[in-house]
Amino acid sequence: RKEVEQDPGPFNVPEGATVAFNCTYSNSASQSFFWYRQDCRKEPKLLMSVYSSGNEDGRFTAQLNRASQYISLLIRDSKLSDSATYLCVVPGRNTGFQKLVFGTGTRLLVSP
Amino acid sequence: DAGVTQSPTHLIKTRGQQVTLRCSPKSGHDTVSWYQQALGQGPQFIFQYYEEEERQRGNFPDRFSGHQFPNYSSELNVNALLLGDSALYLCASSLGVSSGANVLTFGAGSRLTVL
C-alpha cells in the first residue's frame, strides 16, 4: 500500500459549490498531516496543518479520521482562485519528521 | 525577509552530462530538503541536509548527491543524466529537525530538461 494516496481528479465544480477531497495514508503512527496547495507550474505552499481531529481556516476545513486512516479537505463557497492542485502530505514511515511524503495531488477546477 | 531562492530557474542538458542546482534557504531556516517533481506527480523526497550532513535520503540512486554549506545554503548534484531525470527540482527549507520542523517553505524550483 502506498504511504499516501489521493484521487487525482480533476474535480470540476461551479463557483460557490462545496467540494471535498480525501487522502488515505498507511502509517498508523503518523501524528501530523498537511495540505499543500500548488498552482500550475508553481511551488507548493502550505495550506493547512492537521495535528488532532481537524483544523478550520475560513472556508477550508481539514478533518482527520485515525480509525480509517484518512484525512479530508473541505472547501466551502468555492472561488475561481481556488483552482489548483491540492497535495496531501504525511511524515515518512520510520523517519519522524525529517521526510515528508507527498501524494500525487488532487486537481480542482472551479468554473464561473 | 527573503524566501527560498533557487538557481537556475530553467536549464537544458543532454544525456550523460552533470548538473548542479543551488538553493538558499529562507532567512532563519537551517535545514534544506530537496524534492523531485515529475510532470503530473507529487514531489518525491530526495534527501535532507542539516548541520552540513545528509540526515535522510529517499529512494534515489547515488547519482544524486548534495552538500550543505556553513551558511545553510545547499547544492544538488546529478551525474550521468538520464532522460527520466527531467523534472522540477524543488528545494524546501525548515527550522531544525524537531517536531516543529516539518513545515516546509519551498522555492520556485529549477526545471531541468534532459535531451
CSV table of C-alpha atoms in Angstrom, one decimal, chain B residues 32-115:
chain,number,residue,atom,x,y,z
B,32,VAL,CA,17.2,22.1,3.5
B,33,SER,CA,15.3,19.3,1.7
B,34,TRP,CA,15.4,18.5,-2.0
B,35,TYR,CA,12.4,17.1,-3.9
B,36,GLN,CA,12.0,15.9,-7.5
B,37,GLN,CA,8.6,16.5,-9.1
B,38,ALA,CA,7.9,14.9,-12.4
B,39,LEU,CA,5.0,16.1,-14.6
B,40,GLY,CA,1.7,15.1,-13.1
B,41,GLN,CA,3.2,13.7,-9.9
B,42,GLY,CA,3.7,14.9,-6.4
B,43,PRO,CA,7.1,15.9,-5.1
B,44,GLN,CA,9.4,12.9,-4.3
B,45,PHE,CA,11.8,13.3,-1.4
B,46,ILE,CA,15.5,13.1,-2.5
B,47,PHE,CA,17.4,14.0,0.7
B,48,GLN,CA,17.6,16.4,3.6
B,49,TYR,CA,20.6,18.3,5.0
B,50,TYR,CA,21.1,19.6,8.5
B,51,GLU,CA,24.3,20.8,10.1
B,52,GLU,CA,26.1,20.1,6.8
B,53,GLU,CA,25.2,16.4,6.9
B,54,GLU,CA,22.7,14.3,5.0
B,55,ARG,CA,20.1,13.3,7.6
B,56,GLN,CA,17.6,11.4,5.5
B,57,ARG,CA,17.6,10.0,2.0
B,58,GLY,CA,14.8,8.9,-0.3
B,59,ASN,CA,14.8,6.2,-2.9
B,60,PHE,CA,17.2,7.9,-5.3
B,61,PRO,CA,20.5,6.4,-6.8
B,62,ASP,CA,23.9,7.6,-5.9
B,63,ARG,CA,24.0,9.7,-9.0
B,64,PHE,CA,22.1,12.2,-6.8
B,65,SER,CA,24.3,13.9,-4.3
B,66,GLY,CA,24.3,17.0,-2.3
B,67,HIS,CA,26.0,19.4,0.0
B,68,GLN,CA,25.2,22.0,2.6
B,69,PHE,CA,27.5,24.9,3.3
B,70,PRO,CA,28.1,26.7,6.7
B,71,ASN,CA,25.7,29.4,5.6
B,72,TYR,CA,22.9,26.7,5.3
B,73,SER,CA,22.7,27.0,1.5
B,74,SER,CA,22.8,23.8,-0.4
B,75,GLU,CA,23.6,22.2,-3.7
B,76,LEU,CA,22.1,19.2,-5.5
B,77,ASN,CA,24.3,17.4,-8.0
B,78,VAL,CA,23.1,14.9,-10.5
B,79,ASN,CA,25.7,12.9,-12.5
B,80,ALA,CA,25.2,10.9,-15.7
B,81,LEU,CA,21.9,12.5,-16.5
B,82,LEU,CA,19.1,10.3,-17.9
B,83,LEU,CA,16.0,11.3,-19.8
B,84,GLY,CA,14.0,10.4,-16.8
B,85,ASP,CA,15.7,13.0,-14.7
B,86,SER,CA,13.8,15.7,-16.5
B,87,ALA,CA,11.6,17.2,-13.7
B,88,LEU,CA,11.1,20.2,-11.5
B,89,TYR,CA,13.6,20.1,-8.6
B,90,LEU,CA,12.3,21.8,-5.5
B,91,CYS,CA,14.3,23.0,-2.6
B,92,ALA,CA,12.4,23.4,0.7
B,93,SER,CA,13.8,24.9,3.9
B,94,SER,CA,12.7,24.5,7.5
B,95,LEU,CA,14.0,25.1,11.0
B,96,GLY,CA,15.8,22.2,12.7
B,97,VAL,CA,14.7,18.6,12.7
B,98,SER,CA,12.5,18.6,15.8
B,99,SER,CA,8.7,18.1,15.8
B,100,GLY,CA,8.2,21.7,14.7
B,101,ALA,CA,10.5,21.3,11.7
B,102,ASN,CA,8.1,19.7,9.3
B,103,VAL,CA,6.5,22.9,7.9
B,104,LEU,CA,8.3,23.4,4.7
B,105,THR,CA,8.8,26.6,2.7
B,106,PHE,CA,9.5,25.8,-1.0
B,107,GLY,CA,11.5,27.7,-3.5
B,108,ALA,CA,10.1,28.2,-7.1
B,109,GLY,CA,12.2,25.3,-8.3
B,110,SER,CA,14.7,24.5,-11.1
B,111,ARG,CA,13.1,23.0,-14.2
B,112,LEU,CA,15.6,20.5,-15.7
B,113,THR,CA,15.1,19.2,-19.2
B,114,VAL,CA,17.4,16.3,-20.3
B,115,LEU,CA,17.6,15.7,-24.1
